[in-house]
mmCIF file of C-alpha atoms in Angstrom:
data_model
loop_
_atom_site.group_PDB
_atom_site.id
_atom_site.type_symbol
_atom_site.label_atom_id
_atom_site.label_comp_id
_atom_site.label_asym_id
_atom_site.label_seq_id
_atom_site.Cartn_x
_atom_site.Cartn_y
_atom_site.Cartn_z
ATOM 1 C CA MET D 1 124.066 185.482 114.987
ATOM 2 C CA LYS D 2 127.548 186.059 113.614
ATOM 3 C CA PRO D 3 129.055 182.597 114.772
ATOM 4 C CA ALA D 4 126.227 180.967 113.223
ATOM 5 C CA GLN D 5 126.706 182.783 109.711
ATOM 6 C CA ILE D 6 130.327 182.085 109.826
ATOM 7 C CA ALA D 7 129.656 178.144 110.231
ATOM 8 C CA ILE D 8 127.131 178.227 107.435
ATOM 9 C CA ARG D 9 129.487 180.022 105.154
ATOM 10 C CA ASP D 10 132.282 177.562 106.186
ATOM 11 C CA ILE D 11 130.183 174.632 105.472
ATOM 12 C CA LEU D 12 129.261 175.974 101.954
ATOM 13 C CA SER D 13 132.690 176.688 101.081
ATOM 14 C CA ILE D 14 133.875 173.130 102.063
ATOM 15 C CA TYR D 15 131.115 171.807 99.949
ATOM 16 C CA ARG D 16 131.901 173.823 97.044
ATOM 17 C CA ARG D 17 135.506 172.764 97.012
ATOM 18 C CA ARG D 18 134.948 168.932 97.699
ATOM 19 C CA LYS D 19 131.564 168.460 95.922
ATOM 20 C CA LYS D 20 133.214 166.335 93.172
ATOM 21 C CA TYR D 21 134.454 164.013 95.760
ATOM 22 C CA LEU D 22 131.078 163.458 96.794
ATOM 23 C CA PHE D 23 129.463 162.948 93.311
ATOM 24 C CA ILE D 24 132.195 161.239 91.627
ATOM 25 C CA PRO D 25 132.274 158.021 93.591
ATOM 26 C CA ALA D 26 128.516 157.794 93.294
ATOM 27 C CA VAL D 27 128.661 158.249 89.474
ATOM 28 C CA ILE D 28 131.547 155.593 89.200
ATOM 29 C CA VAL D 29 129.694 152.992 91.491
ATOM 30 C CA THR D 30 126.486 153.584 89.496
ATOM 31 C CA ALA D 31 127.989 153.144 86.198
ATOM 32 C CA LEU D 32 129.971 149.939 87.371
ATOM 33 C CA SER D 33 126.691 148.645 88.781
ATOM 34 C CA ALA D 34 124.863 149.372 85.839
ATOM 35 C CA ALA D 35 127.512 147.645 83.511
ATOM 36 C CA GLY D 36 127.501 144.609 85.778
ATOM 37 C CA ALA D 37 124.005 144.345 86.008
ATOM 38 C CA MET D 38 123.719 144.383 82.136
ATOM 39 C CA ILE D 39 126.434 141.758 81.919
ATOM 40 C CA MET D 40 124.585 139.251 84.207
ATOM 41 C CA SER D 41 122.815 136.665 82.144
ATOM 42 C CA ASN D 42 119.026 136.648 82.378
ATOM 43 C CA LYS D 43 117.318 133.925 84.522
ATOM 44 C CA TYR D 44 113.824 132.727 83.687
ATOM 45 C CA GLU D 45 111.342 131.093 86.130
ATOM 46 C CA SER D 46 108.572 128.635 85.346
ATOM 47 C CA SER D 47 106.247 127.004 87.966
ATOM 48 C CA THR D 48 103.299 124.767 88.248
ATOM 49 C CA THR D 49 100.704 124.095 91.204
ATOM 50 C CA ILE D 50 99.575 120.631 91.630
ATOM 51 C CA LEU D 51 96.351 119.877 93.822
ATOM 52 C CA VAL D 52 95.881 116.516 95.382
ATOM 53 C CA GLN D 53 92.061 115.835 94.991
ATOM 54 C CA ARG D 54 90.562 113.900 97.871
ATOM 55 C CA ASP D 55 88.713 110.793 96.809
ATOM 56 C CA GLU D 56 85.741 109.614 98.713
ATOM 57 C CA ILE D 57 86.918 106.051 98.793
ATOM 58 C CA LEU D 58 90.556 105.681 99.522
ATOM 59 C CA ASN D 59 90.851 102.710 101.601
ATOM 60 C CA PRO D 60 87.885 100.605 102.504
ATOM 61 C CA LEU D 61 89.801 98.922 105.266
ATOM 62 C CA ILE D 62 89.713 102.103 107.489
ATOM 63 C CA SER D 63 87.270 105.045 108.112
ATOM 64 C CA TYR D 64 86.700 107.864 105.494
ATOM 65 C CA GLN D 65 88.106 110.631 107.583
ATOM 66 C CA MET D 66 91.261 108.634 108.312
ATOM 67 C CA ALA D 67 91.714 107.321 104.814
ATOM 68 C CA VAL D 68 91.604 110.869 103.465
ATOM 69 C CA ALA D 69 93.880 112.329 105.931
ATOM 70 C CA MET D 70 96.493 109.502 105.466
ATOM 71 C CA ALA D 71 96.397 109.393 101.707
ATOM 72 C CA SER D 72 96.755 113.235 101.250
ATOM 73 C CA GLU D 73 99.099 113.828 104.022
ATOM 74 C CA ASP D 74 101.372 110.741 102.901
ATOM 75 C CA ARG D 75 101.541 112.181 99.299
ATOM 76 C CA LEU D 76 102.274 115.775 100.662
ATOM 77 C CA ARG D 77 104.894 114.496 103.014
ATOM 78 C CA THR D 78 106.987 112.753 100.656
ATOM 79 C CA PHE D 79 106.614 115.661 98.159
ATOM 80 C CA ILE D 80 109.979 117.321 99.253
ATOM 81 C CA GLU D 81 111.877 113.871 99.602
ATOM 82 C CA ILE D 82 110.785 112.670 96.204
ATOM 83 C CA LEU D 83 111.323 116.044 94.316
ATOM 84 C CA TYR D 84 114.990 116.459 95.736
ATOM 85 C CA SER D 85 115.932 112.969 95.528
ATOM 86 C CA HIS D 86 118.954 111.741 93.722
ATOM 87 C CA THR D 87 116.958 109.554 91.216
ATOM 88 C CA MET D 88 114.748 112.680 90.375
ATOM 89 C CA MET D 89 117.918 115.057 89.935
ATOM 90 C CA GLN D 90 119.545 112.539 87.779
ATOM 91 C CA LYS D 91 116.529 112.223 85.456
ATOM 92 C CA LEU D 92 116.329 116.089 85.164
ATOM 93 C CA ARG D 93 120.089 116.144 84.278
ATOM 94 C CA ASP D 94 119.946 113.363 81.828
ATOM 95 C CA SER D 95 116.959 114.935 80.156
ATOM 96 C CA LEU D 96 118.009 118.520 79.953
ATOM 97 C CA TYR D 97 121.255 119.448 81.202
ATOM 98 C CA ARG D 98 123.886 116.838 80.558
ATOM 99 C CA SER D 99 124.927 117.856 77.160
ATOM 100 C CA ASP D 100 125.526 121.473 77.227
ATOM 101 C CA GLU D 101 126.122 122.705 80.654
ATOM 102 C CA GLU D 102 128.837 120.064 82.119
ATOM 103 C CA SER D 103 131.932 118.463 80.834
ATOM 104 C CA ALA D 104 132.100 114.655 80.719
ATOM 105 C CA ASP D 105 134.234 114.538 83.776
ATOM 106 C CA ALA D 106 132.247 117.056 86.015
ATOM 107 C CA ASP D 107 131.515 115.795 89.496
ATOM 108 C CA GLU D 108 128.232 114.327 89.516
ATOM 109 C CA GLN D 109 127.175 115.171 93.141
ATOM 110 C CA THR D 110 128.094 118.879 92.529
ATOM 111 C CA VAL D 111 126.076 119.099 89.348
ATOM 112 C CA LEU D 112 123.098 117.499 90.934
ATOM 113 C CA GLU D 113 123.573 119.992 93.928
ATOM 114 C CA ALA D 114 123.460 122.932 91.658
ATOM 115 C CA LEU D 115 120.394 121.603 89.953
ATOM 116 C CA ARG D 116 118.607 121.223 93.482
ATOM 117 C CA LYS D 117 119.250 124.846 94.064
ATOM 118 C CA ARG D 118 117.409 125.946 91.044
ATOM 119 C CA ILE D 119 114.182 124.386 92.412
ATOM 120 C CA THR D 120 111.853 126.041 94.688
ATOM 121 C CA THR D 121 108.971 124.443 96.500
ATOM 122 C CA GLU D 122 105.994 125.758 98.438
ATOM 123 C CA ARG D 123 103.225 124.171 100.321
ATOM 124 C CA ARG D 124 99.848 125.897 99.453
ATOM 125 C CA GLY D 125 96.970 124.728 101.909
ATOM 126 C CA SER D 126 96.771 121.184 103.025
ATOM 127 C CA ASP D 127 96.287 119.816 99.707
ATOM 128 C CA SER D 128 98.360 121.486 97.118
ATOM 129 C CA PHE D 129 101.937 122.390 96.411
ATOM 130 C CA ARG D 130 103.929 124.481 94.119
ATOM 131 C CA ILE D 131 107.365 123.643 92.013
ATOM 132 C CA SER D 132 109.379 126.385 90.419
ATOM 133 C CA PHE D 133 112.564 126.085 88.394
ATOM 134 C CA VAL D 134 115.019 128.761 87.252
ATOM 135 C CA SER D 135 117.105 128.405 84.157
ATOM 136 C CA SER D 136 118.924 130.700 81.686
ATOM 137 C CA ASP D 137 116.837 129.196 78.932
ATOM 138 C CA ALA D 138 113.161 129.932 79.416
ATOM 139 C CA THR D 139 112.087 126.694 77.175
ATOM 140 C CA LYS D 140 114.230 124.400 79.649
ATOM 141 C CA ALA D 141 112.581 126.164 82.598
ATOM 142 C CA GLN D 142 109.310 125.107 81.516
ATOM 143 C CA ALA D 143 110.381 121.679 80.482
ATOM 144 C CA ALA D 144 112.011 121.112 83.864
ATOM 145 C CA VAL D 145 109.009 122.009 85.758
ATOM 146 C CA ALA D 146 106.676 119.728 83.626
ATOM 147 C CA LEU D 147 109.183 116.875 84.057
ATOM 148 C CA LEU D 148 109.454 117.257 87.811
ATOM 149 C CA ALA D 149 105.795 117.305 88.212
ATOM 150 C CA ASP D 150 105.125 114.473 85.961
ATOM 151 C CA GLN D 151 107.982 112.375 87.555
ATOM 152 C CA PHE D 152 106.696 113.100 91.024
ATOM 153 C CA ILE D 153 103.089 112.037 90.245
ATOM 154 C CA GLN D 154 104.409 108.830 88.457
ATOM 155 C CA THR D 155 106.567 108.056 91.616
ATOM 156 C CA ILE D 156 103.728 108.411 93.924
ATOM 157 C CA LEU D 157 101.568 106.163 91.744
ATOM 158 C CA THR D 158 104.112 103.432 91.310
ATOM 159 C CA VAL D 159 104.677 103.515 95.196
ATOM 160 C CA GLU D 160 100.908 103.293 95.852
ATOM 161 C CA GLY D 161 100.444 100.755 93.244
ATOM 162 C CA GLN D 162 103.220 98.378 94.714
ATOM 163 C CA ARG D 163 101.867 98.692 98.226
ATOM 164 C CA ASN D 164 98.232 97.870 96.891
ATOM 165 C CA GLU D 165 99.403 94.892 94.909
ATOM 166 C CA ALA D 166 101.423 93.723 97.942
ATOM 167 C CA THR D 167 98.345 94.152 100.211
ATOM 168 C CA VAL D 168 96.171 92.061 97.897
ATOM 169 C CA LYS D 169 98.772 89.182 97.491
ATOM 170 C CA PHE D 170 98.918 89.134 101.302
ATOM 171 C CA PHE D 171 95.388 88.831 101.875
ATOM 172 C CA GLN D 172 95.201 86.245 99.077
ATOM 173 C CA ASP D 173 97.788 84.110 100.535
ATOM 174 C CA LYS D 174 96.046 84.213 103.777
ATOM 175 C CA LEU D 175 92.739 83.580 102.322
ATOM 176 C CA ASP D 176 94.418 80.351 100.415
ATOM 177 C CA GLU D 177 95.717 79.254 103.775
ATOM 178 C CA LEU D 178 92.676 79.822 105.872
ATOM 179 C CA ARG D 179 90.683 78.035 102.926
ATOM 180 C CA ALA D 180 92.792 75.050 103.268
ATOM 181 C CA LYS D 181 92.260 74.865 106.976
ATOM 182 C CA PHE D 182 88.481 75.610 106.828
ATOM 183 C CA GLU D 183 88.007 72.854 104.125
ATOM 184 C CA THR D 184 89.862 70.434 106.236
ATOM 185 C CA SER D 185 87.474 71.017 109.133
ATOM 186 C CA GLN D 186 84.635 70.957 107.038
ATOM 187 C CA GLN D 187 85.691 67.596 105.499
ATOM 188 C CA ARG D 188 85.933 66.357 109.136
ATOM 189 C CA VAL D 189 82.260 67.340 109.825
ATOM 190 C CA VAL D 190 81.021 65.855 106.554
ATOM 191 C CA ALA D 191 82.979 62.614 107.271
ATOM 192 C CA ALA D 192 81.319 62.350 110.564
ATOM 193 C CA VAL D 193 78.043 63.017 109.214
ATOM 194 C CA GLN D 194 78.585 60.309 106.434
ATOM 195 C CA SER D 195 79.741 57.750 108.988
ATOM 196 C CA ARG D 196 76.039 58.128 110.499
ATOM 197 C CA ILE D 197 74.251 58.306 107.176
ATOM 198 C CA ASN D 198 72.469 55.085 107.655
ATOM 199 C CA ILE D 199 70.671 56.494 110.680
ATOM 200 C CA LEU D 200 70.074 60.046 109.421
ATOM 201 C CA PRO D 201 66.366 61.056 108.817
ATOM 202 C CA GLN D 202 65.153 60.989 105.158
ATOM 203 C CA ASP D 203 65.254 64.943 104.966
ATOM 204 C CA SER D 204 68.988 64.830 106.141
ATOM 205 C CA ARG D 205 69.886 62.288 103.561
ATOM 206 C CA GLU D 206 68.564 64.609 100.861
ATOM 207 C CA LEU D 207 70.753 67.444 102.399
ATOM 208 C CA TYR D 208 73.724 65.196 102.207
ATOM 209 C CA THR D 209 72.996 64.302 98.561
ATOM 210 C CA GLN D 210 72.841 67.929 97.859
ATOM 211 C CA LEU D 211 75.987 68.570 99.777
ATOM 212 C CA GLU D 212 77.868 65.991 97.514
ATOM 213 C CA THR D 213 76.665 67.591 94.442
ATOM 214 C CA VAL D 214 77.849 71.056 95.625
ATOM 215 C CA GLN D 215 81.212 69.363 96.646
ATOM 216 C CA LYS D 216 81.600 68.168 93.021
ATOM 217 C CA GLN D 217 80.739 71.421 91.644
ATOM 218 C CA ILE D 218 83.407 73.026 93.921
ATOM 219 C CA SER D 219 85.852 70.416 92.680
ATOM 220 C CA ASP D 220 85.310 70.931 88.923
ATOM 221 C CA PHE D 221 85.363 74.672 89.340
ATOM 222 C CA ASP D 222 88.748 74.582 91.312
ATOM 223 C CA ALA D 223 90.260 72.195 88.434
ATOM 224 C CA ARG D 224 89.131 74.726 85.798
ATOM 225 C CA MET D 225 90.644 77.745 87.863
ATOM 226 C CA ASN D 226 93.772 75.629 88.444
ATOM 227 C CA VAL D 227 94.236 75.087 84.585
ATOM 228 C CA TYR D 228 93.844 79.071 84.107
ATOM 229 C CA LYS D 229 96.405 79.598 86.795
ATOM 230 C CA GLU D 230 98.697 77.193 85.261
ATOM 231 C CA LYS D 231 98.384 78.753 81.910
ATOM 232 C CA LEU D 232 98.753 82.381 83.398
ATOM 233 C CA GLU D 233 102.193 81.279 84.826
ATOM 234 C CA ASP D 234 103.316 80.032 81.318
ATOM 235 C CA LEU D 235 102.217 83.423 79.694
ATOM 236 C CA LYS D 236 104.398 85.261 81.988
ATOM 237 C CA LEU D 237 107.474 83.750 80.533
ATOM 238 C CA PHE D 238 106.729 85.546 77.229
ATOM 239 C CA PRO D 239 107.744 87.436 75.244
ATOM 240 C CA ALA D 240 111.253 86.723 76.466
ATOM 241 C CA ALA D 241 110.541 82.752 75.642
ATOM 242 C CA LEU D 242 109.779 83.541 72.047
ATOM 243 C CA GLY D 243 111.973 81.689 69.558
ATOM 244 C CA THR D 244 113.060 79.115 72.285
ATOM 245 C CA ALA D 245 112.398 75.525 72.114
ATOM 246 C CA ASN D 246 110.561 75.599 75.626
ATOM 247 C CA GLY D 247 108.721 78.630 74.378
ATOM 248 C CA THR D 248 107.411 77.004 71.266
ATOM 249 C CA GLN D 249 106.246 73.901 73.307
ATOM 250 C CA THR D 250 104.591 76.036 75.590
ATOM 251 C CA LEU D 251 102.621 78.035 73.114
ATOM 252 C CA TYR D 252 101.537 74.763 71.279
ATOM 253 C CA GLU D 253 100.088 73.528 74.664
ATOM 254 C CA LEU D 254 98.367 76.871 75.116
ATOM 255 C CA GLN D 255 96.613 76.688 71.713
ATOM 256 C CA ARG D 256 95.210 73.318 72.766
ATOM 257 C CA SER D 257 93.915 74.694 76.120
ATOM 258 C CA ASN D 258 90.215 75.936 76.783
ATOM 259 C CA ILE D 259 91.717 79.507 77.333
ATOM 260 C CA PRO D 260 90.268 82.762 75.787
ATOM 261 C CA PHE D 261 91.629 83.683 72.302
ATOM 262 C CA ALA D 262 92.679 80.061 71.879
ATOM 263 C CA ASP D 263 91.650 79.884 68.216
ATOM 264 C CA GLU D 264 93.143 83.264 67.431
ATOM 265 C CA LEU D 265 96.415 81.959 69.100
ATOM 266 C CA LYS D 266 96.406 78.812 66.867
ATOM 267 C CA THR D 267 96.080 80.981 63.595
ATOM 268 C CA GLN D 268 98.716 83.444 64.739
ATOM 269 C CA LEU D 269 100.964 80.615 65.693
ATOM 270 C CA SER D 270 100.689 78.850 62.442
ATOM 271 C CA LYS D 271 101.575 82.110 60.845
ATOM 272 C CA TYR D 272 104.604 82.455 62.993
ATOM 273 C CA ASP D 273 105.744 79.072 62.038
ATOM 274 C CA ASP D 274 105.602 79.747 58.345
ATOM 275 C CA ILE D 275 107.397 82.926 58.773
ATOM 276 C CA THR D 276 110.338 81.584 60.821
ATOM 277 C CA ARG D 277 110.658 78.717 58.273
ATOM 278 C CA LYS D 278 111.284 81.130 55.524
ATOM 279 C CA TYR D 279 113.322 83.754 57.298
ATOM 280 C CA LYS D 280 115.699 83.902 60.207
ATOM 281 C CA GLY D 281 117.025 86.355 62.739
ATOM 282 C CA LYS D 282 116.043 90.119 62.616
ATOM 283 C CA TYR D 283 114.034 89.913 59.375
ATOM 284 C CA PRO D 284 111.389 92.630 59.397
ATOM 285 C CA GLU D 285 108.533 90.139 58.839
ATOM 286 C CA VAL D 286 109.666 88.037 61.596
ATOM 287 C CA LEU D 287 109.884 90.997 63.972
ATOM 288 C CA ARG D 288 106.554 92.016 62.932
ATOM 289 C CA THR D 289 104.932 88.632 63.597
ATOM 290 C CA GLU D 290 106.702 88.293 66.938
ATOM 291 C CA GLU D 291 105.241 91.666 67.967
ATOM 292 C CA GLN D 292 101.585 90.593 66.942
ATOM 293 C CA LEU D 293 102.128 87.272 68.751
ATOM 294 C CA SER D 294 103.527 89.150 71.878
ATOM 295 C CA ASP D 295 100.253 91.450 71.663
ATOM 296 C CA LEU D 296 98.054 88.433 71.458
ATOM 297 C CA LEU D 297 99.607 86.696 74.332
ATOM 298 C CA GLU D 298 99.258 89.918 76.523
ATOM 299 C CA ARG D 299 95.674 90.081 75.539
ATOM 300 C CA ILE D 300 95.156 86.321 76.601
ATOM 301 C CA GLN D 301 96.976 86.937 80.032
ATOM 302 C CA LYS D 302 94.544 89.994 80.840
ATOM 303 C CA ALA D 303 91.615 88.073 79.651
ATOM 304 C CA ILE D 304 92.470 85.054 81.783
ATOM 305 C CA GLU D 305 93.265 87.328 84.985
ATOM 306 C CA THR D 306 89.834 89.043 84.256
ATOM 307 C CA GLU D 307 88.142 85.574 84.273
ATOM 308 C CA ILE D 308 89.938 84.281 87.325
ATOM 309 C CA HIS D 309 88.696 87.460 89.123
ATOM 310 C CA LYS D 310 85.130 87.327 87.945
ATOM 311 C CA GLN D 311 84.774 83.485 88.746
ATOM 312 C CA GLU D 312 85.924 84.210 92.378
ATOM 313 C CA PRO D 313 82.658 85.114 93.602
ATOM 314 C CA THR D 314 81.228 81.998 92.054
ATOM 315 C CA ARG D 315 83.260 79.830 94.238
ATOM 316 C CA TRP D 316 82.244 81.943 97.154
ATOM 317 C CA ASP D 317 78.638 81.433 96.339
ATOM 318 C CA LEU D 318 79.149 77.576 96.091
ATOM 319 C CA GLU D 319 81.130 77.716 99.479
ATOM 320 C CA LYS D 320 78.353 79.629 101.056
ATOM 321 C CA LYS D 321 75.807 77.061 99.793
ATOM 322 C CA ARG D 322 77.892 74.222 100.948
ATOM 323 C CA ALA D 323 78.471 75.774 104.465
ATOM 324 C CA GLY D 324 74.638 76.278 104.758
ATOM 325 C CA LEU D 325 74.043 72.605 103.922
ATOM 326 C CA VAL D 326 76.684 71.608 106.541
ATOM 327 C CA GLU D 327 74.863 73.838 109.104
ATOM 328 C CA GLU D 328 71.565 72.168 108.289
ATOM 329 C CA LEU D 329 73.014 68.647 108.698
ATOM 330 C CA LYS D 330 74.563 69.946 112.157
ATOM 331 C CA GLN D 331 70.940 70.769 113.463
ATOM 332 C CA THR D 332 69.808 67.234 113.171
ATOM 333 C CA PHE D 333 69.808 65.248 116.210
ATOM 334 C CA ILE D 334 72.479 62.801 115.263
ATOM 335 C CA SER D 335 74.830 65.517 114.113
ATOM 336 C CA GLN D 336 74.700 67.474 117.336
ATOM 337 C CA LYS D 337 76.552 64.725 118.776
ATOM 338 C CA LEU D 338 79.668 65.282 116.699
ATOM 339 C CA ASP D 339 82.805 65.647 118.486
ATOM 340 C CA GLN D 340 83.322 68.989 120.091
ATOM 341 C CA ASP D 341 86.885 69.577 118.715
ATOM 342 C CA VAL D 342 85.771 68.819 115.247
ATOM 343 C CA GLU D 343 82.556 71.378 115.586
ATOM 344 C CA SER D 344 85.052 73.731 117.367
ATOM 345 C CA ASP D 345 87.463 73.872 114.699
ATOM 346 C CA TYR D 346 84.958 74.182 112.122
ATOM 347 C CA GLY D 347 83.293 77.230 113.627
ATOM 348 C CA ILE D 348 86.629 79.016 114.263
ATOM 349 C CA TYR D 349 87.918 78.668 110.776
ATOM 350 C CA LYS D 350 84.531 79.469 109.036
ATOM 351 C CA LYS D 351 84.502 82.828 110.941
ATOM 352 C CA LEU D 352 88.216 83.581 110.162
ATOM 353 C CA TYR D 353 87.563 82.427 106.462
ATOM 354 C CA ASP D 354 84.616 84.739 106.015
ATOM 355 C CA GLU D 355 86.474 87.673 107.524
ATOM 356 C CA MET D 356 89.465 87.145 105.335
ATOM 357 C CA LYS D 357 87.127 87.028 102.145
ATOM 358 C CA VAL D 358 85.851 90.481 103.168
ATOM 359 C CA LYS D 359 89.498 91.962 103.740
ATOM 360 C CA LEU D 360 90.421 90.443 100.376
ATOM 361 C CA GLU D 361 87.650 92.215 98.558
ATOM 362 C CA GLN D 362 88.470 95.503 100.224
ATOM 363 C CA ALA D 363 92.088 95.228 99.283
ATOM 364 C CA ILE D 364 91.257 94.447 95.605
ATOM 365 C CA THR D 365 88.741 97.482 95.651
ATOM 366 C CA ALA D 366 91.573 99.677 96.992
ATOM 367 C CA ARG D 367 93.939 98.469 94.405
ATOM 368 C CA ASP D 368 91.424 99.011 91.671
ATOM 369 C CA LEU D 369 90.912 102.561 92.731
ATOM 370 C CA GLY D 370 94.574 103.061 93.115
ATOM 371 C CA ARG D 371 94.889 102.296 89.327
ATOM 372 C CA ASN D 372 92.759 105.457 88.472
ATOM 373 C CA ALA D 373 94.652 107.452 91.234
ATOM 374 C CA SER D 374 96.268 109.615 88.374
ATOM 375 C CA ASN D 375 92.708 111.502 88.238
ATOM 376 C CA GLN D 376 93.401 112.769 91.907
ATOM 377 C CA PHE D 377 96.382 114.784 90.823
ATOM 378 C CA ILE D 378 95.088 118.082 89.034
ATOM 379 C CA ILE D 379 97.731 120.557 87.443
ATOM 380 C CA ILE D 380 96.013 123.952 88.448
ATOM 381 C CA ASP D 381 98.502 126.041 86.683
ATOM 382 C CA PRO D 382 100.545 124.316 83.930
ATOM 383 C CA PRO D 383 104.052 125.374 83.522
ATOM 384 C CA LEU D 384 104.448 127.971 80.819
ATOM 385 C CA VAL D 385 107.454 129.257 78.802
ATOM 386 C CA PRO D 386 108.411 132.523 80.702
ATOM 387 C CA SER D 387 108.608 135.501 78.349
ATOM 388 C CA VAL D 388 110.188 138.018 80.765
ATOM 389 C CA PRO D 389 113.264 137.116 82.824
ATOM 390 C CA THR D 390 112.754 137.231 86.618
ATOM 391 C CA GLN D 391 116.407 137.461 87.455
ATOM 392 C CA PRO D 392 118.483 139.698 87.742
ATOM 393 C CA ASN D 393 116.449 142.661 88.924
ATOM 394 C CA ARG D 394 118.724 145.320 87.418
ATOM 395 C CA PRO D 395 116.832 148.623 88.513
ATOM 396 C CA MET D 396 117.063 147.243 92.038
ATOM 397 C CA LEU D 397 120.819 146.315 92.012
ATOM 398 C CA ILE D 398 121.777 149.548 90.501
ATOM 399 C CA LEU D 399 119.478 151.523 93.125
ATOM 400 C CA ALA D 400 120.896 149.704 95.864
ATOM 401 C CA ASP D 401 124.630 149.927 94.844
ATOM 402 C CA SER D 402 124.093 153.912 94.232
ATOM 403 C CA ARG D 403 122.548 154.288 97.724
ATOM 404 C CA TRP D 404 125.643 152.365 99.181
ATOM 405 C CA ALA D 405 128.077 154.596 97.348
ATOM 406 C CA CYS D 406 126.293 157.867 98.506
ATOM 407 C CA SER D 407 126.062 156.875 102.147
ATOM 408 C CA SER D 408 129.754 155.796 102.123
ATOM 409 C CA GLY D 409 130.844 159.089 100.424
ATOM 410 C CA SER D 410 129.021 161.099 102.988
#
């Protein structure tokens, strides 16, 4: 028992003599940690959560399950690439951080990389994601998150819109190509029937008369649509062509055409002529009249595009009627003796043309749906201006340093 009592007494004696060396470092480190934590600037974090809503009709060209999976996954797959892209960081820098947090000669790449480090992303489930941004300014943290979310959605919509427009143009070009080949083969069939018109039965002659009527209707329809398309190309020159000699001549030709709002264009153009005779250059009245004229031309362009789209089914109905009459003529005894290559070409191109019409209509449907795709992005948690800083965690920093000091001293 006596050795143990001596040992405890010695330990207590050592502790009393050196206890200041145990507590003083801990107190000093704690004080320095507290001071450092207080000096550190506050950081505020704002965030938002975006849900990609699945549409029931995303791409009519493929099955529903595949369409949903592809559209949703494509948007989420490109989420990171778009959000951290150079273009996105440049927009964020120009909008919020160029003026007050960097000098004019600051290295751009370094600044953009610093902005990237402030962003945190998180995938939540299969169809949602979260964006967070940290800043020393609470208002800028909220503005940055709002900008990133908006720019991401707009980028996705722009890419999908361009893809849909390209798809429609591709199918439209293919349809025009097949239409020309189909009509050529159809004309060969009609020419073969016409060469035997004198020996056709009376019923078949009546069918041929009906066919000629439909042919004329298609020809008149094409002539009218070609005028619309020519005027549409002229309208695409504006508003850049306003005030030029070619632009003025084009406007005079447009007002004499049978196009939507032609009378209103005539009135507006007359007003524009009167104003430009009195005033020149950037006179406010001239600028106001040019703006009104540009708005009218834009309305005319949209009206013509709508009319062309609305009239397309009319031509398809006429084509269907014409094809039916040709088929009936082929069923007559004399028509069955047509050359095999003529009849074969006609059947092949008819099938290809009909299939391409369906694909074009599907592509147009997908494009029109894509124009409303912004409704598929839902902001579940709008970004708010944070009222409490999230960084630094001062109590945790002080506690961690104090524990380290105590463990080092012991």
